[in-house]
Amino acid sequence: MMWGYGQNLGWMWLWGMLLLVGIAVLVLLAIRVFGGPGRGGLPGHGQPGPYGAPPGRSPGTPGGRSQARLILDERFARGELTAEQYREHVKELGEGT
């Protein structure tokens, strides 16, 4: 007189695994949402500070360099500018090396 209680025990491991995965996803989501700035986010997607980014600078650029400086760096790396030209342009931008 078991009334069928022993027939479905084979599926209990699946429900247990789904429960553990669900809890792990909820914990990761909570860390991502409530972790605050600089935690749990993707690299390079941090928020600017309380006063925003400095003038002419974008918070998403590497090292806080301006877009003009990044283009200048790329042109120098490709060999389109000499070292002297590069230094002159950096000086004009007002961004020291």
JSON list of C-alpha atoms in Angstrom, two decimals:
[
{"chain": "A", "resi": 1, "resn": "MET", "atom": "CA", "xyz": [0.00, 0.00, 0.00]},
{"chain": "A", "resi": 2, "resn": "MET", "atom": "CA", "xyz": [2.56, 2.59, -1.03]},
{"chain": "A", "resi": 3, "resn": "TRP", "atom": "CA", "xyz": [0.09, 4.64, -3.11]},
{"chain": "A", "resi": 4, "resn": "GLY", "atom": "CA", "xyz": [2.80, 5.62, -5.60]},
{"chain": "A", "resi": 5, "resn": "TYR", "atom": "CA", "xyz": [5.06, 7.68, -3.33]},
{"chain": "A", "resi": 6, "resn": "GLY", "atom": "CA", "xyz": [8.21, 5.87, -4.41]},
{"chain": "A", "resi": 7, "resn": "GLN", "atom": "CA", "xyz": [7.73, 6.20, -8.16]},
{"chain": "A", "resi": 8, "resn": "ASN", "atom": "CA", "xyz": [8.71, 9.86, -8.64]},
{"chain": "A", "resi": 9, "resn": "LEU", "atom": "CA", "xyz": [11.77, 10.05, -6.40]},
{"chain": "A", "resi": 10, "resn": "GLY", "atom": "CA", "xyz": [14.01, 9.85, -9.46]},
{"chain": "A", "resi": 11, "resn": "TRP", "atom": "CA", "xyz": [13.04, 13.41, -10.42]},
{"chain": "A", "resi": 12, "resn": "MET", "atom": "CA", "xyz": [13.76, 14.93, -7.02]},
{"chain": "A", "resi": 13, "resn": "TRP", "atom": "CA", "xyz": [17.43, 15.52, -7.88]},
{"chain": "A", "resi": 14, "resn": "LEU", "atom": "CA", "xyz": [16.32, 17.68, -10.83]},
{"chain": "A", "resi": 15, "resn": "TRP", "atom": "CA", "xyz": [14.13, 19.88, -8.61]},
{"chain": "A", "resi": 16, "resn": "GLY", "atom": "CA", "xyz": [16.96, 20.18, -6.09]},
{"chain": "A", "resi": 17, "resn": "MET", "atom": "CA", "xyz": [19.42, 21.30, -8.79]},
{"chain": "A", "resi": 18, "resn": "LEU", "atom": "CA", "xyz": [16.91, 23.79, -10.21]},
{"chain": "A", "resi": 19, "resn": "LEU", "atom": "CA", "xyz": [16.37, 25.21, -6.73]},
{"chain": "A", "resi": 20, "resn": "LEU", "atom": "CA", "xyz": [20.13, 25.64, -6.17]},
{"chain": "A", "resi": 21, "resn": "VAL", "atom": "CA", "xyz": [20.62, 27.28, -9.58]},
{"chain": "A", "resi": 22, "resn": "GLY", "atom": "CA", "xyz": [17.67, 29.59, -8.92]},
{"chain": "A", "resi": 23, "resn": "ILE", "atom": "CA", "xyz": [19.08, 30.68, -5.56]},
{"chain": "A", "resi": 24, "resn": "ALA", "atom": "CA", "xyz": [22.51, 31.29, -7.10]},
{"chain": "A", "resi": 25, "resn": "VAL", "atom": "CA", "xyz": [20.97, 33.43, -9.87]},
{"chain": "A", "resi": 26, "resn": "LEU", "atom": "CA", "xyz": [19.02, 35.47, -7.31]},
{"chain": "A", "resi": 27, "resn": "VAL", "atom": "CA", "xyz": [22.14, 36.05, -5.20]},
{"chain": "A", "resi": 28, "resn": "LEU", "atom": "CA", "xyz": [24.17, 37.16, -8.24]},
{"chain": "A", "resi": 29, "resn": "LEU", "atom": "CA", "xyz": [21.35, 39.44, -9.37]},
{"chain": "A", "resi": 30, "resn": "ALA", "atom": "CA", "xyz": [21.12, 41.00, -5.90]},
{"chain": "A", "resi": 31, "resn": "ILE", "atom": "CA", "xyz": [24.88, 41.62, -5.85]},
{"chain": "A", "resi": 32, "resn": "ARG", "atom": "CA", "xyz": [24.67, 43.18, -9.33]},
{"chain": "A", "resi": 33, "resn": "VAL", "atom": "CA", "xyz": [21.75, 45.45, -8.46]},
{"chain": "A", "resi": 34, "resn": "PHE", "atom": "CA", "xyz": [22.56, 46.43, -4.88]},
{"chain": "A", "resi": 35, "resn": "GLY", "atom": "CA", "xyz": [26.36, 46.22, -5.07]},
{"chain": "A", "resi": 36, "resn": "GLY", "atom": "CA", "xyz": [26.76, 49.95, -5.69]},
{"chain": "A", "resi": 37, "resn": "PRO", "atom": "CA", "xyz": [29.07, 51.68, -8.16]},
{"chain": "A", "resi": 38, "resn": "GLY", "atom": "CA", "xyz": [32.26, 49.87, -9.02]},
{"chain": "A", "resi": 39, "resn": "ARG", "atom": "CA", "xyz": [30.95, 46.51, -7.83]},
{"chain": "A", "resi": 40, "resn": "GLY", "atom": "CA", "xyz": [29.48, 43.79, -9.96]},
{"chain": "A", "resi": 41, "resn": "GLY", "atom": "CA", "xyz": [29.47, 45.89, -13.10]},
{"chain": "A", "resi": 42, "resn": "LEU", "atom": "CA", "xyz": [31.20, 45.27, -16.35]},
{"chain": "A", "resi": 43, "resn": "PRO", "atom": "CA", "xyz": [34.77, 46.56, -16.66]},
{"chain": "A", "resi": 44, "resn": "GLY", "atom": "CA", "xyz": [34.98, 50.01, -18.15]},
{"chain": "A", "resi": 45, "resn": "HIS", "atom": "CA", "xyz": [31.38, 50.87, -17.37]},
{"chain": "A", "resi": 46, "resn": "GLY", "atom": "CA", "xyz": [31.87, 52.57, -14.01]},
{"chain": "A", "resi": 47, "resn": "GLN", "atom": "CA", "xyz": [29.92, 55.61, -12.99]},
{"chain": "A", "resi": 48, "resn": "PRO", "atom": "CA", "xyz": [31.60, 59.03, -12.81]},
{"chain": "A", "resi": 49, "resn": "GLY", "atom": "CA", "xyz": [32.39, 60.42, -9.37]},
{"chain": "A", "resi": 50, "resn": "PRO", "atom": "CA", "xyz": [30.02, 62.66, -7.39]},
{"chain": "A", "resi": 51, "resn": "TYR", "atom": "CA", "xyz": [31.03, 65.72, -9.45]},
{"chain": "A", "resi": 52, "resn": "GLY", "atom": "CA", "xyz": [31.04, 63.96, -12.84]},
{"chain": "A", "resi": 53, "resn": "ALA", "atom": "CA", "xyz": [33.96, 63.65, -15.19]},
{"chain": "A", "resi": 54, "resn": "PRO", "atom": "CA", "xyz": [36.48, 66.49, -15.57]},
{"chain": "A", "resi": 55, "resn": "PRO", "atom": "CA", "xyz": [35.80, 68.89, -18.49]},
{"chain": "A", "resi": 56, "resn": "GLY", "atom": "CA", "xyz": [36.77, 67.41, -21.84]},
{"chain": "A", "resi": 57, "resn": "ARG", "atom": "CA", "xyz": [37.11, 63.94, -20.43]},
{"chain": "A", "resi": 58, "resn": "SER", "atom": "CA", "xyz": [34.82, 61.01, -20.77]},
{"chain": "A", "resi": 59, "resn": "PRO", "atom": "CA", "xyz": [34.38, 58.61, -17.82]},
{"chain": "A", "resi": 60, "resn": "GLY", "atom": "CA", "xyz": [34.27, 55.62, -20.19]},
{"chain": "A", "resi": 61, "resn": "THR", "atom": "CA", "xyz": [37.65, 56.23, -21.84]},
{"chain": "A", "resi": 62, "resn": "PRO", "atom": "CA", "xyz": [40.76, 54.44, -20.58]},
{"chain": "A", "resi": 63, "resn": "GLY", "atom": "CA", "xyz": [42.63, 56.50, -18.00]},
{"chain": "A", "resi": 64, "resn": "GLY", "atom": "CA", "xyz": [40.06, 59.30, -18.30]},
{"chain": "A", "resi": 65, "resn": "ARG", "atom": "CA", "xyz": [41.73, 60.58, -21.50]},
{"chain": "A", "resi": 66, "resn": "SER", "atom": "CA", "xyz": [39.75, 62.72, -23.91]},
{"chain": "A", "resi": 67, "resn": "GLN", "atom": "CA", "xyz": [38.57, 61.34, -27.24]},
{"chain": "A", "resi": 68, "resn": "ALA", "atom": "CA", "xyz": [41.00, 63.70, -29.04]},
{"chain": "A", "resi": 69, "resn": "ARG", "atom": "CA", "xyz": [43.91, 62.26, -27.05]},
{"chain": "A", "resi": 70, "resn": "LEU", "atom": "CA", "xyz": [42.86, 58.70, -27.86]},
{"chain": "A", "resi": 71, "resn": "ILE", "atom": "CA", "xyz": [42.76, 59.51, -31.58]},
{"chain": "A", "resi": 72, "resn": "LEU", "atom": "CA", "xyz": [46.16, 61.19, -31.27]},
{"chain": "A", "resi": 73, "resn": "ASP", "atom": "CA", "xyz": [47.56, 58.08, -29.55]},
{"chain": "A", "resi": 74, "resn": "GLU", "atom": "CA", "xyz": [46.19, 55.85, -32.32]},
{"chain": "A", "resi": 75, "resn": "ARG", "atom": "CA", "xyz": [47.69, 58.03, -35.05]},
{"chain": "A", "resi": 76, "resn": "PHE", "atom": "CA", "xyz": [51.07, 57.97, -33.30]},
{"chain": "A", "resi": 77, "resn": "ALA", "atom": "CA", "xyz": [50.88, 54.20, -32.92]},
{"chain": "A", "resi": 78, "resn": "ARG", "atom": "CA", "xyz": [50.15, 53.80, -36.65]},
{"chain": "A", "resi": 79, "resn": "GLY", "atom": "CA", "xyz": [53.19, 55.95, -37.49]},
{"chain": "A", "resi": 80, "resn": "GLU", "atom": "CA", "xyz": [51.23, 58.86, -38.95]},
{"chain": "A", "resi": 81, "resn": "LEU", "atom": "CA", "xyz": [52.92, 61.29, -36.53]},
{"chain": "A", "resi": 82, "resn": "THR", "atom": "CA", "xyz": [56.52, 61.71, -35.48]},
{"chain": "A", "resi": 83, "resn": "ALA", "atom": "CA", "xyz": [57.42, 61.84, -31.80]},
{"chain": "A", "resi": 84, "resn": "GLU", "atom": "CA", "xyz": [57.93, 65.60, -32.03]},
{"chain": "A", "resi": 85, "resn": "GLN", "atom": "CA", "xyz": [54.52, 66.13, -33.67]},
{"chain": "A", "resi": 86, "resn": "TYR", "atom": "CA", "xyz": [52.90, 63.88, -31.08]},
{"chain": "A", "resi": 87, "resn": "ARG", "atom": "CA", "xyz": [54.41, 65.83, -28.16]},
{"chain": "A", "resi": 88, "resn": "GLU", "atom": "CA", "xyz": [53.39, 69.13, -29.74]},
{"chain": "A", "resi": 89, "resn": "HIS", "atom": "CA", "xyz": [49.77, 68.00, -30.16]},
{"chain": "A", "resi": 90, "resn": "VAL", "atom": "CA", "xyz": [49.64, 66.64, -26.60]},
{"chain": "A", "resi": 91, "resn": "LYS", "atom": "CA", "xyz": [50.92, 69.97, -25.35]},
{"chain": "A", "resi": 92, "resn": "GLU", "atom": "CA", "xyz": [48.22, 71.79, -27.36]},
{"chain": "A", "resi": 93, "resn": "LEU", "atom": "CA", "xyz": [45.55, 69.55, -25.86]},
{"chain": "A", "resi": 94, "resn": "GLY", "atom": "CA", "xyz": [46.81, 70.42, -22.38]},
{"chain": "A", "resi": 95, "resn": "GLU", "atom": "CA", "xyz": [47.14, 66.77, -21.40]},
{"chain": "A", "resi": 96, "resn": "GLY", "atom": "CA", "xyz": [50.59, 65.89, -20.16]},
{"chain": "A", "resi": 97, "resn": "THR", "atom": "CA", "xyz": [51.96, 62.40, -20.77]}
]
